[in-house]
Amino acid sequence: MSDLAHVMPGPSPQIILKQVVKNFGATRVIDHLDLSIPAGQKVALIGPSGSGKSTVLRLIKGLEAYQNGSIEVAGAPVPAKAGGWHWPGVKKPPVVHRVGMVFQQFNLFPHLTVQQNVTEAPLQVLKLSREEALERAHQYLGLVGLNHKADAYPAQLSGGQQQRVAIARALAMRPQVMLFDEVTSALDPELVGEVLAVIRAIAHEQQMTMLLVTHEMKFAQDIADRVLFMEAGRIVADGSPNQVLVDPDNERTRRFLNLVEQR
Amino acid sequence: MNFDYAFAWSIVPDLFQGLLVTLQVVILGFLLAVLLGLLLAIAQRSKNPLVQKLSAGYLSFFRHTPLMVQLYVLFFALPLAGLTLPAISTGVIGLGLYYAAYIAEAFRGAIEGVPAGQWEAARALDFDSATTWRRIVLPQALKPMLPVLGNYLIGMFKETPVLAVITIPELFQAAKQIAGMTYRYNEPYTVMALMFLAISVPTSLLFKYFERRSHV
Ligand SMILES: Nc1ncnc2c1ncn2[C@@H]1O[C@H](COP(=O)(O)OP(=O)(O)OP(=O)(O)O)[C@@H](O)[C@H]1O
Ligand SMILES: [Mg+2]
């Protein structure tokens, strides 16, 4: 077993959404969504703009409040009221670091070096020692092929390199679930490949559960065990890449795929 | 008009005493203003509406009354309420409270300039809010703040003559006294001006240097 495979897949589903409703003001964005993802599964989430893909990821990460239903990740409930304010000194509910997330816009910390970007959360959140944190940085920067940029600042990197650092930064927390939200959409076309290659490698090497929002259909077909098609806050198609992408029996999915292909 | 170098030289020690008082009040007042300004700016972003309102009320009050009036109130009105402070402490508190309102406003702008994605990334890594402020948001807000803080520090320094109204023997007061006793004006005011310059210019350069050095 490689030392990267730190999480054993469990028998029960790792992500469970039950009848989840999310409104932004008067707009219903997620509409009684049910979803269950077993540990280790690689799931691609596709669908038209505004259908709620990012919102599903943000709900799973606990970044959004929701109005109905329940969400559970790795056996722990994700509270319906996101974040919240605490008096200083008041004990917060124990945070369990199960979910990592990578954003379209990288969101690296610009005032920190590449290495510090990766060590910051292990040091501050997991309270690892300096040596342990540096070891992790070395391990995951190595995985994304950027150990030689450890001392650079984000502004000195290409978009593709920045996104790879963001992936290393998320992995350094050793999450059981990784969420990728259109992580190649902000990149110049020639830089997309290197980022997809890294994600592909992680998908093959690690027993981590992965949920990816992507417009790269070929890529989804390659790495995903399962494809979900979302529309207007609901999952309207759910199956193997072949069922959903190659031979969709759903008319709307077919139309969407035709549109994507024409771009 | 003549300028007597020997006389100018002889009054340097007295003026230097005044400068030390000025520096003491400014440095302590500035520290108070930065700390309080920061707290006020953070309070403005609080999810607790009461905390937000209190902070906004503070800013409004201190920005809409003259510093001299505030100093008067602190120095002459507080003792009536049974609270007597030495003049220098009153000066520090007066300058600190007043400038905190302006520095808070500047901090607020700088904090709003930190992209929302930075907060999101911190939350995605499970940072708590104190760590997010300390390690992610404030270091990034500080860079645009540096020149602003430098300006306020120098501005405070230049405004210290107002402290004379509460009997603090600062630099301007010392120069005025020498002039009043000797009827010589050129030397005390020239030496005073040079002392002001000798502090302001290096301070300004120092802040420029800090700004250039910080990465963001
Ligand atoms: N903070 C917000 N406030 C109000 N409405 C929002 C907010 N965030 C998202 N929405 C709305 O929720 C709906 C779903 O948004 P979401 O970002 O989840 O879509 P998406 O499927 O990720 O789209 P895209 O492919 O464009 O990224 C959209 O109609 C969007 O306008
Ligand atoms: Mg989206």
Short mmCIF file of C-alpha atoms and ligand atoms in Angstrom, two decimals:
data_model
loop_
_atom_site.label_atom_id
_atom_site.label_comp_id
_atom_site.label_asym_id
_atom_site.label_seq_id
_atom_site.Cartn_x
_atom_site.Cartn_y
_atom_site.Cartn_z
CA MET A 1 0.00 0.00 0.00
CA SER A 2 1.41 3.40 -0.91
CA ASP A 3 1.83 5.85 1.93
CA LEU A 4 -0.63 8.11 0.16
CA ALA A 5 -3.47 5.68 0.68
CA HIS A 6 -4.18 6.75 4.20
CA VAL A 7 -7.90 6.22 4.21
CA MET A 8 -9.53 2.82 4.05
CA PRO A 9 -12.83 2.82 2.25
CA GLY A 10 -15.60 2.02 4.70
CA PRO A 11 -18.67 -0.06 4.05
CA SER A 12 -21.33 2.65 4.49
CA PRO A 13 -21.77 5.65 2.18
CA GLN A 14 -19.35 8.44 2.91
CA ILE A 15 -21.48 11.31 1.68
CA ILE A 16 -25.20 11.27 2.30
CA LEU A 17 -27.57 14.06 1.34
CA LYS A 18 -31.21 13.54 2.21
CA GLN A 19 -33.96 15.78 0.88
CA VAL A 20 -31.67 18.79 0.99
CA VAL A 21 -33.18 22.16 0.15
CA LYS A 22 -31.13 25.30 -0.28
CA ASN A 23 -32.64 28.70 -1.00
CA PHE A 24 -30.88 31.94 -1.74
CA GLY A 25 -33.53 34.38 -0.61
CA ALA A 26 -36.64 33.45 -2.57
CA THR A 27 -34.75 31.37 -5.13
CA ARG A 28 -34.62 27.62 -4.63
CA VAL A 29 -31.20 26.51 -5.76
CA ILE A 30 -31.16 22.93 -4.45
CA ASP A 31 -34.48 21.19 -4.55
CA HIS A 32 -34.98 18.15 -2.29
CA LEU A 33 -31.73 16.58 -3.36
CA ASP A 34 -30.92 12.99 -2.43
CA LEU A 35 -27.41 11.74 -3.01
CA SER A 36 -25.34 8.96 -1.56
CA ILE A 37 -21.70 8.37 -2.45
CA PRO A 38 -19.74 5.36 -1.19
CA ALA A 39 -16.20 5.80 0.09
CA GLY A 40 -13.59 5.81 -2.63
CA GLN A 41 -15.96 6.52 -5.47
CA LYS A 42 -14.96 9.08 -8.10
CA VAL A 43 -18.00 11.07 -9.12
CA ALA A 44 -18.25 13.66 -11.88
CA LEU A 45 -20.95 16.29 -11.54
CA ILE A 46 -22.04 17.94 -14.76
CA GLY A 47 -24.85 20.22 -15.80
CA PRO A 48 -25.69 23.63 -17.19
CA SER A 49 -24.55 26.86 -15.57
CA GLY A 50 -26.62 27.81 -12.56
CA SER A 51 -27.95 24.28 -12.01
CA GLY A 52 -26.44 24.17 -8.50
CA LYS A 53 -23.25 22.13 -8.94
CA SER A 54 -21.03 24.46 -6.94
CA THR A 55 -23.70 24.77 -4.31
CA VAL A 56 -23.75 20.98 -3.81
CA LEU A 57 -19.99 21.00 -3.21
CA ARG A 58 -20.20 23.98 -0.89
CA LEU A 59 -22.98 22.31 1.09
CA ILE A 60 -20.90 19.17 1.53
CA LYS A 61 -17.95 21.28 2.71
CA GLY A 62 -20.23 23.11 5.15
CA LEU A 63 -19.74 26.50 3.52
CA GLU A 64 -23.46 27.07 3.00
CA ALA A 65 -26.44 26.93 5.28
CA TYR A 66 -29.40 24.85 4.12
CA GLN A 67 -33.08 24.97 4.90
CA ASN A 68 -34.25 21.39 4.86
CA GLY A 69 -32.97 17.82 4.98
CA SER A 70 -29.69 16.49 6.30
CA ILE A 71 -26.11 16.10 5.18
CA GLU A 72 -23.64 13.61 6.55
CA VAL A 73 -19.99 13.22 5.64
CA ALA A 74 -17.88 10.33 6.88
CA GLY A 75 -20.34 9.61 9.63
CA ALA A 76 -20.50 13.19 10.94
CA PRO A 77 -23.45 15.50 10.37
CA VAL A 78 -22.80 18.75 8.51
CA PRO A 79 -24.82 21.34 10.42
CA ALA A 80 -27.59 23.16 8.57
CA LYS A 81 -26.34 26.47 9.90
CA ALA A 82 -22.96 27.11 8.28
CA GLY A 83 -20.09 28.79 10.08
CA GLY A 84 -21.54 31.10 12.69
CA TRP A 85 -20.04 33.41 15.23
CA HIS A 86 -18.67 32.37 18.58
CA TRP A 87 -17.69 34.41 21.57
CA PRO A 88 -13.93 34.22 21.93
CA GLY A 89 -13.11 31.36 24.25
CA VAL A 90 -16.40 29.55 23.79
CA LYS A 91 -15.81 25.98 22.82
CA LYS A 92 -16.69 25.30 19.23
CA PRO A 93 -18.09 22.03 17.97
CA PRO A 94 -15.16 19.76 17.16
CA VAL A 95 -14.12 20.28 13.58
CA VAL A 96 -13.22 17.12 11.80
CA HIS A 97 -11.04 17.62 8.80
CA ARG A 98 -12.64 15.23 6.40
CA VAL A 99 -13.28 17.32 3.34
CA GLY A 100 -10.81 19.15 1.10
CA MET A 101 -11.89 21.57 -1.57
CA VAL A 102 -10.21 23.09 -4.62
CA PHE A 103 -11.68 26.15 -6.28
CA GLN A 104 -11.84 27.42 -9.82
CA GLN A 105 -9.83 30.52 -8.85
CA PHE A 106 -7.10 28.63 -6.89
CA ASN A 107 -7.36 31.08 -3.96
CA LEU A 108 -3.76 30.55 -2.89
CA PHE A 109 -2.56 32.79 -0.07
CA PRO A 110 -0.54 35.41 -1.94
CA HIS A 111 1.52 36.54 1.04
CA LEU A 112 2.86 33.04 1.70
CA THR A 113 5.34 30.98 -0.27
CA VAL A 114 4.24 27.81 -2.02
CA GLN A 115 5.61 25.75 0.84
CA GLN A 116 3.94 27.93 3.47
CA ASN A 117 0.65 27.68 1.59
CA VAL A 118 0.82 23.93 2.05
CA THR A 119 2.12 23.86 5.64
CA GLU A 120 -0.16 26.59 6.99
CA ALA A 121 -3.26 24.48 7.66
CA PRO A 122 -1.37 21.44 9.01
CA LEU A 123 0.44 23.80 11.40
CA GLN A 124 -2.46 26.03 12.40
CA VAL A 125 -5.36 23.60 12.26
CA LEU A 126 -3.90 20.16 12.83
CA LYS A 127 -1.18 21.58 15.13
CA LEU A 128 1.50 19.43 13.57
CA SER A 129 5.13 20.09 14.38
CA ARG A 130 7.22 22.08 11.87
CA GLU A 131 9.04 18.94 10.72
CA GLU A 132 5.84 16.99 10.17
CA ALA A 133 4.27 19.86 8.28
CA LEU A 134 7.35 20.33 6.09
CA GLU A 135 7.41 16.62 5.42
CA ARG A 136 3.82 16.76 4.24
CA ALA A 137 4.54 19.79 2.08
CA HIS A 138 7.42 17.92 0.49
CA GLN A 139 5.27 14.84 -0.06
CA TYR A 140 2.32 16.61 -1.69
CA LEU A 141 4.31 19.21 -3.60
CA GLY A 142 6.22 16.23 -4.94
CA LEU A 143 2.97 14.57 -5.92
CA VAL A 144 1.97 17.60 -7.99
CA GLY A 145 5.53 18.01 -9.29
CA LEU A 146 6.31 21.36 -7.71
CA ASN A 147 8.93 20.78 -5.04
CA HIS A 148 11.30 22.99 -7.01
CA LYS A 149 8.88 25.92 -6.53
CA ALA A 150 8.62 25.56 -2.75
CA ASP A 151 10.12 29.00 -2.08
CA ALA A 152 8.30 30.85 -4.85
CA TYR A 153 5.32 33.09 -4.20
CA PRO A 154 2.02 32.29 -5.95
CA ALA A 155 2.29 35.37 -8.17
CA GLN A 156 5.47 33.90 -9.65
CA LEU A 157 3.68 30.77 -10.86
CA SER A 158 1.58 30.00 -13.91
CA GLY A 159 -2.12 29.35 -13.42
CA GLY A 160 -1.61 25.62 -13.86
CA GLN A 161 1.14 25.58 -11.26
CA GLN A 162 -0.97 27.62 -8.86
CA GLN A 163 -3.82 25.18 -9.19
CA ARG A 164 -1.47 22.26 -8.56
CA VAL A 165 -0.28 23.99 -5.38
CA ALA A 166 -3.90 24.46 -4.34
CA ILE A 167 -4.42 20.72 -4.81
CA ALA A 168 -1.32 19.94 -2.74
CA ARG A 169 -2.54 22.35 -0.07
CA ALA A 170 -5.88 20.56 0.18
CA LEU A 171 -4.27 17.10 0.14
CA ALA A 172 -1.88 18.02 2.94
CA MET A 173 -4.85 17.94 5.32
CA ARG A 174 -5.30 14.27 4.31
CA PRO A 175 -9.02 14.60 3.71
CA GLN A 176 -11.21 11.58 3.10
CA VAL A 177 -13.22 13.47 0.52
CA MET A 178 -11.90 15.85 -2.13
CA LEU A 179 -14.15 18.31 -3.91
CA PHE A 180 -13.00 19.91 -7.17
CA ASP A 181 -15.05 22.79 -8.52
CA GLU A 182 -14.25 23.41 -12.19
CA VAL A 183 -10.61 23.54 -11.32
CA THR A 184 -9.48 23.97 -14.92
CA SER A 185 -12.05 26.53 -16.05
CA ALA A 186 -9.91 29.56 -15.22
CA LEU A 187 -6.85 28.17 -16.97
CA ASP A 188 -5.44 28.87 -20.41
CA PRO A 189 -6.11 25.81 -22.61
CA GLU A 190 -2.46 24.79 -22.74
CA LEU A 191 -2.33 24.58 -18.92
CA VAL A 192 -5.42 22.40 -18.47
CA GLY A 193 -3.58 19.15 -19.20
CA GLU A 194 -1.07 19.35 -16.36
CA VAL A 195 -3.81 19.92 -13.78
CA LEU A 196 -6.01 17.11 -15.13
CA ALA A 197 -2.97 14.81 -15.10
CA VAL A 198 -2.44 15.53 -11.40
CA ILE A 199 -6.08 14.84 -10.58
CA ARG A 200 -5.99 11.66 -12.62
CA ALA A 201 -2.93 10.52 -10.69
CA ILE A 202 -4.62 11.22 -7.37
CA ALA A 203 -7.73 9.39 -8.51
CA HIS A 204 -5.70 6.31 -9.35
CA GLU A 205 -3.32 6.39 -6.42
CA GLN A 206 -5.58 7.31 -3.54
CA GLN A 207 -8.63 5.66 -2.14
CA MET A 208 -10.09 9.05 -1.52
CA THR A 209 -13.69 9.84 -2.38
CA MET A 210 -13.76 12.44 -5.13
CA LEU A 211 -16.53 14.67 -6.37
CA LEU A 212 -15.64 16.80 -9.38
CA VAL A 213 -17.58 19.47 -11.17
CA THR A 214 -16.20 19.59 -14.67
CA HIS A 215 -16.95 20.59 -18.22
CA GLU A 216 -14.25 18.25 -19.53
CA MET A 217 -16.45 15.37 -20.69
CA LYS A 218 -13.58 13.27 -21.94
CA PHE A 219 -11.84 13.63 -18.60
CA ALA A 220 -15.02 12.80 -16.68
CA GLN A 221 -15.45 9.69 -18.79
CA ASP A 222 -11.85 8.67 -18.07
CA ILE A 223 -11.66 8.96 -14.34
CA ALA A 224 -15.21 8.85 -13.04
CA ASP A 225 -16.92 5.71 -11.75
CA ARG A 226 -20.16 7.59 -11.86
CA VAL A 227 -21.59 10.68 -13.51
CA LEU A 228 -24.35 12.88 -12.15
CA PHE A 229 -26.21 15.30 -14.36
CA MET A 230 -27.80 18.24 -12.56
CA GLU A 231 -30.49 20.59 -13.68
CA ALA A 232 -32.35 23.25 -11.71
CA GLY A 233 -31.20 21.97 -8.34
CA ARG A 234 -31.99 18.31 -8.98
CA ILE A 235 -30.06 15.31 -10.18
CA VAL A 236 -31.77 14.26 -13.39
CA ALA A 237 -29.37 11.55 -14.52
CA ASP A 238 -27.17 9.28 -12.43
CA GLY A 239 -25.16 6.37 -13.74
CA SER A 240 -21.91 5.10 -15.17
CA PRO A 241 -20.03 7.42 -17.56
CA ASN A 242 -21.29 5.25 -20.40
CA GLN A 243 -24.91 5.47 -19.36
CA VAL A 244 -24.89 9.22 -18.79
CA LEU A 245 -22.33 10.51 -21.26
CA VAL A 246 -22.20 8.09 -24.17
CA ASP A 247 -25.72 6.85 -24.43
CA PRO A 248 -27.91 9.20 -22.44
CA ASP A 249 -31.52 8.16 -22.29
CA ASN A 250 -32.41 11.51 -20.84
CA GLU A 251 -33.35 14.04 -23.50
CA ARG A 252 -32.09 17.04 -21.54
CA THR A 253 -28.74 15.40 -20.88
CA ARG A 254 -28.40 14.69 -24.57
CA ARG A 255 -29.11 18.28 -25.48
CA PHE A 256 -26.61 19.55 -22.89
CA LEU A 257 -23.90 17.22 -24.14
CA ASN A 258 -24.49 18.34 -27.71
CA LEU A 259 -24.09 21.92 -26.59
CA VAL A 260 -20.85 21.18 -24.75
CA GLU A 261 -19.44 19.36 -27.75
CA GLN A 262 -20.18 22.24 -30.05
CA ARG A 263 -18.14 24.68 -27.94
CA MET B 1 16.58 89.17 11.12
CA ASN B 2 19.63 87.35 12.35
CA PHE B 3 20.38 83.83 13.43
CA ASP B 4 22.61 83.20 16.41
CA TYR B 5 24.12 79.74 16.06
CA ALA B 6 25.53 79.69 19.57
CA PHE B 7 22.12 80.54 20.99
CA ALA B 8 20.45 77.97 18.76
CA TRP B 9 22.88 75.36 20.02
CA SER B 10 22.29 76.33 23.64
CA ILE B 11 18.53 75.74 23.44
CA VAL B 12 18.81 72.31 21.83
CA PRO B 13 18.71 70.42 25.15
CA ASP B 14 15.52 72.17 26.24
CA LEU B 15 13.85 71.60 22.91
CA PHE B 16 15.03 68.02 22.94
CA GLN B 17 13.18 67.52 26.22
CA GLY B 18 10.06 68.78 24.46
CA LEU B 19 10.71 66.45 21.54
CA LEU B 20 10.98 63.48 23.89
CA VAL B 21 7.62 64.31 25.42
CA THR B 22 6.10 64.69 21.97
CA LEU B 23 7.53 61.37 20.80
CA GLN B 24 6.34 59.60 23.91
CA VAL B 25 2.78 60.81 23.48
CA VAL B 26 2.76 60.13 19.73
CA ILE B 27 4.21 56.64 19.90
CA LEU B 28 1.95 55.49 22.71
CA GLY B 29 -1.04 57.26 21.17
CA PHE B 30 -0.31 55.66 17.81
CA LEU B 31 -0.08 52.17 19.31
CA LEU B 32 -3.38 52.72 21.04
CA ALA B 33 -4.92 54.06 17.83
CA VAL B 34 -3.73 51.10 15.75
CA LEU B 35 -4.90 48.49 18.24
CA LEU B 36 -8.23 50.14 18.87
CA GLY B 37 -8.65 50.95 15.17
CA LEU B 38 -8.08 47.30 14.33
CA LEU B 39 -10.60 46.14 16.92
CA LEU B 40 -13.15 48.64 15.64
CA ALA B 41 -12.60 47.50 12.05
CA ILE B 42 -13.03 43.86 13.02
CA ALA B 43 -16.13 44.79 15.03
CA GLN B 44 -17.57 46.39 11.90
CA ARG B 45 -17.57 42.97 10.28
CA SER B 46 -19.09 41.22 13.25
CA LYS B 47 -22.24 39.21 12.67
CA ASN B 48 -23.50 40.61 15.95
CA PRO B 49 -25.51 43.76 15.07
CA LEU B 50 -24.96 45.33 18.49
CA VAL B 51 -21.18 45.10 18.17
CA GLN B 52 -21.46 46.55 14.66
CA LYS B 53 -23.61 49.48 15.81
CA LEU B 54 -21.34 50.32 18.74
CA SER B 55 -18.36 50.42 16.45
CA ALA B 56 -20.15 52.57 13.86
CA GLY B 57 -21.30 54.93 16.62
CA TYR B 58 -17.76 55.28 17.89
CA LEU B 59 -16.43 56.13 14.44
CA SER B 60 -19.14 58.66 13.87
CA PHE B 61 -18.65 60.40 17.22
CA PHE B 62 -14.89 60.71 17.08
CA ARG B 63 -14.81 61.77 13.46
CA HIS B 64 -17.40 64.46 13.85
CA THR B 65 -15.94 66.38 16.78
CA PRO B 66 -12.65 68.32 16.81
CA LEU B 67 -9.63 66.73 18.48
CA MET B 68 -9.13 69.85 20.58
CA VAL B 69 -12.63 69.58 22.00
CA GLN B 70 -12.10 65.92 22.82
CA LEU B 71 -8.87 66.76 24.62
CA TYR B 72 -10.63 69.48 26.60
CA VAL B 73 -13.37 67.10 27.60
CA LEU B 74 -10.89 64.44 28.66
CA PHE B 75 -8.72 66.86 30.58
CA PHE B 76 -11.24 69.20 32.19
CA ALA B 77 -14.51 67.29 32.28
CA LEU B 78 -13.33 63.86 33.43
CA PRO B 79 -11.87 65.20 36.69
CA LEU B 80 -15.32 66.63 37.47
CA ALA B 81 -16.56 63.08 37.22
CA GLY B 82 -13.86 62.08 39.68
CA LEU B 83 -11.36 60.70 37.16
CA THR B 84 -8.09 62.59 37.10
CA LEU B 85 -5.28 61.51 34.79
CA PRO B 86 -1.86 63.06 34.29
CA ALA B 87 -1.70 65.39 31.28
CA ILE B 88 0.53 63.05 29.30
CA SER B 89 -1.76 60.04 29.74
CA THR B 90 -4.68 62.22 28.76
CA GLY B 91 -2.76 63.21 25.63
CA VAL B 92 -2.03 59.59 24.76
CA ILE B 93 -5.64 58.57 25.29
CA GLY B 94 -6.96 61.62 23.46
CA LEU B 95 -4.79 61.13 20.39
CA GLY B 96 -5.34 57.36 20.48
CA LEU B 97 -9.13 57.53 20.65
CA TYR B 98 -9.34 60.17 17.94
CA TYR B 99 -6.98 58.57 15.45
CA ALA B 100 -8.43 55.11 16.11
CA ALA B 101 -11.58 56.24 14.34
CA TYR B 102 -9.65 57.18 11.19
CA ILE B 103 -7.38 54.17 11.28
CA ALA B 104 -10.41 51.90 11.76
CA GLU B 105 -11.94 53.30 8.59
CA ALA B 106 -8.74 52.69 6.68
CA PHE B 107 -8.44 49.16 8.08
CA ARG B 108 -12.00 48.48 7.07
CA GLY B 109 -11.23 49.42 3.49
CA ALA B 110 -8.07 47.33 3.48
CA ILE B 111 -9.91 44.33 4.95
CA GLU B 112 -12.66 44.64 2.36
CA GLY B 113 -9.92 44.61 -0.25
CA VAL B 114 -8.97 41.05 0.69
CA PRO B 115 -10.82 38.88 -1.84
CA ALA B 116 -13.70 36.71 -0.63
CA GLY B 117 -11.82 33.70 -2.03
CA GLN B 118 -9.23 34.09 0.72
CA TRP B 119 -11.89 33.67 3.41
CA GLU B 120 -13.30 30.71 1.51
CA ALA B 121 -9.94 29.04 1.12
CA ALA B 122 -9.31 29.47 4.84
CA ARG B 123 -12.69 27.97 5.68
CA ALA B 124 -12.13 25.14 3.25
CA LEU B 125 -8.97 24.33 5.21
CA ASP B 126 -10.94 24.42 8.48
CA PHE B 127 -9.24 27.52 9.89
CA ASP B 128 -11.18 29.03 12.77
CA SER B 129 -12.03 32.70 12.48
CA ALA B 130 -9.26 33.93 14.81
CA THR B 131 -6.64 32.07 12.77
CA THR B 132 -8.15 33.34 9.53
CA TRP B 133 -7.86 36.92 10.73
CA ARG B 134 -4.40 36.52 12.15
CA ARG B 135 -2.71 34.46 9.47
CA ILE B 136 -4.61 35.18 6.27
CA VAL B 137 -6.65 38.38 6.27
CA LEU B 138 -4.68 40.84 8.38
CA PRO B 139 -1.29 40.15 6.80
CA GLN B 140 -2.85 40.89 3.41
CA ALA B 141 -4.72 43.94 4.67
CA LEU B 142 -1.56 45.32 6.22
CA LYS B 143 0.26 45.94 2.97
CA PRO B 144 -2.14 48.60 1.66
CA MET B 145 -2.36 49.89 5.24
CA LEU B 146 1.35 50.60 5.63
CA PRO B 147 1.48 53.90 3.76
CA VAL B 148 -1.78 54.94 5.39
CA LEU B 149 -0.47 54.14 8.87
CA GLY B 150 2.73 56.00 8.06
CA ASN B 151 0.72 59.06 7.06
CA TYR B 152 -1.37 58.95 10.21
CA LEU B 153 1.71 58.55 12.39
CA ILE B 154 3.33 61.59 10.81
CA GLY B 155 0.00 63.43 10.88
CA MET B 156 -0.31 62.75 14.59
CA PHE B 157 3.20 63.94 15.15
CA LYS B 158 2.52 67.18 13.31
CA GLU B 159 -0.66 67.75 15.26
CA THR B 160 0.97 67.52 18.68
CA PRO B 161 1.04 71.32 19.20
CA VAL B 162 -2.65 70.97 20.02
CA LEU B 163 -1.57 69.12 23.17
CA ALA B 164 -0.50 72.48 24.57
CA VAL B 165 -4.16 73.13 25.40
CA ILE B 166 -3.94 70.44 28.05
CA THR B 167 -0.61 71.72 29.39
CA ILE B 168 1.63 69.02 27.95
CA PRO B 169 5.18 70.41 27.62
CA GLU B 170 5.69 69.11 24.09
CA LEU B 171 8.09 70.42 21.47
CA PHE B 172 6.04 73.34 20.17
CA GLN B 173 5.25 74.48 23.68
CA ALA B 174 8.95 74.33 24.58
CA ALA B 175 9.88 76.46 21.56
CA LYS B 176 7.14 78.95 22.36
CA GLN B 177 8.32 79.27 25.92
CA ILE B 178 11.90 79.95 24.91
CA ALA B 179 10.72 82.51 22.40
CA GLY B 180 8.51 84.14 24.98
CA MET B 181 11.29 84.44 27.54
CA THR B 182 14.12 85.53 25.26
CA TYR B 183 12.23 87.42 22.56
CA ARG B 184 14.25 85.46 20.02
CA TYR B 185 12.04 83.65 17.54
CA ASN B 186 14.24 82.48 14.68
CA GLU B 187 16.35 80.04 16.63
CA PRO B 188 13.73 78.13 18.68
CA TYR B 189 11.32 77.80 15.80
CA THR B 190 14.03 76.80 13.33
CA VAL B 191 15.45 74.18 15.65
CA MET B 192 11.92 72.95 16.34
CA ALA B 193 11.17 72.68 12.63
CA LEU B 194 14.40 70.77 12.05
CA MET B 195 13.49 68.37 14.84
CA PHE B 196 10.07 67.77 13.33
CA LEU B 197 11.71 67.10 9.97
CA ALA B 198 14.36 64.86 11.49
CA ILE B 199 11.59 62.58 12.73
CA SER B 200 9.00 62.79 9.94
CA VAL B 201 11.23 62.18 6.98
CA PRO B 202 12.94 59.00 8.23
CA THR B 203 9.58 57.71 9.48
CA SER B 204 8.09 58.20 6.07
CA LEU B 205 11.03 56.43 4.43
CA LEU B 206 10.82 53.59 6.92
CA PHE B 207 7.17 52.95 6.06
CA LYS B 208 7.97 53.03 2.35
CA TYR B 209 10.64 50.43 2.98
CA PHE B 210 8.23 48.18 4.92
CA GLU B 211 5.75 48.47 2.12
CA ARG B 212 8.24 47.49 -0.54
CA ARG B 213 9.40 44.51 1.47
CA SER B 214 6.03 42.90 2.07
CA HIS B 215 4.81 40.35 -0.43
CA VAL B 216 1.26 40.32 -1.65
N1 LIG C 1 -24.39 33.69 -2.89
C1 LIG C 1 -25.44 33.58 -3.71
N2 LIG C 1 -26.48 34.42 -3.60
C2 LIG C 1 -27.55 34.30 -4.42
N3 LIG C 1 -27.66 33.38 -5.38
C3 LIG C 1 -26.65 32.53 -5.54
C4 LIG C 1 -25.48 32.58 -4.72
N4 LIG C 1 -24.65 31.60 -5.12
C5 LIG C 1 -25.26 30.97 -6.12
N5 LIG C 1 -26.47 31.51 -6.39
C6 LIG C 1 -27.43 31.05 -7.41
O1 LIG C 1 -27.64 29.69 -7.21
C7 LIG C 1 -27.78 29.00 -8.44
C8 LIG C 1 -26.82 27.85 -8.48
O2 LIG C 1 -25.50 28.34 -8.44
P1 LIG C 1 -24.24 27.41 -8.56
O3 LIG C 1 -23.06 28.30 -8.45
O4 LIG C 1 -24.35 26.30 -7.62
O5 LIG C 1 -24.37 26.89 -10.04
P2 LIG C 1 -23.35 26.03 -10.89
O6 LIG C 1 -24.08 24.84 -11.36
O7 LIG C 1 -22.11 25.82 -10.14
O8 LIG C 1 -23.09 27.00 -12.13
P3 LIG C 1 -21.74 27.28 -12.95
O9 LIG C 1 -21.60 26.15 -13.93
O10 LIG C 1 -22.02 28.58 -13.65
O11 LIG C 1 -20.63 27.37 -11.97
C9 LIG C 1 -27.53 30.04 -9.51
O12 LIG C 1 -28.77 30.44 -10.01
C10 LIG C 1 -26.86 31.16 -8.80
O13 LIG C 1 -27.19 32.39 -9.40
MG MG C 2 -20.15 26.58 -10.30
#
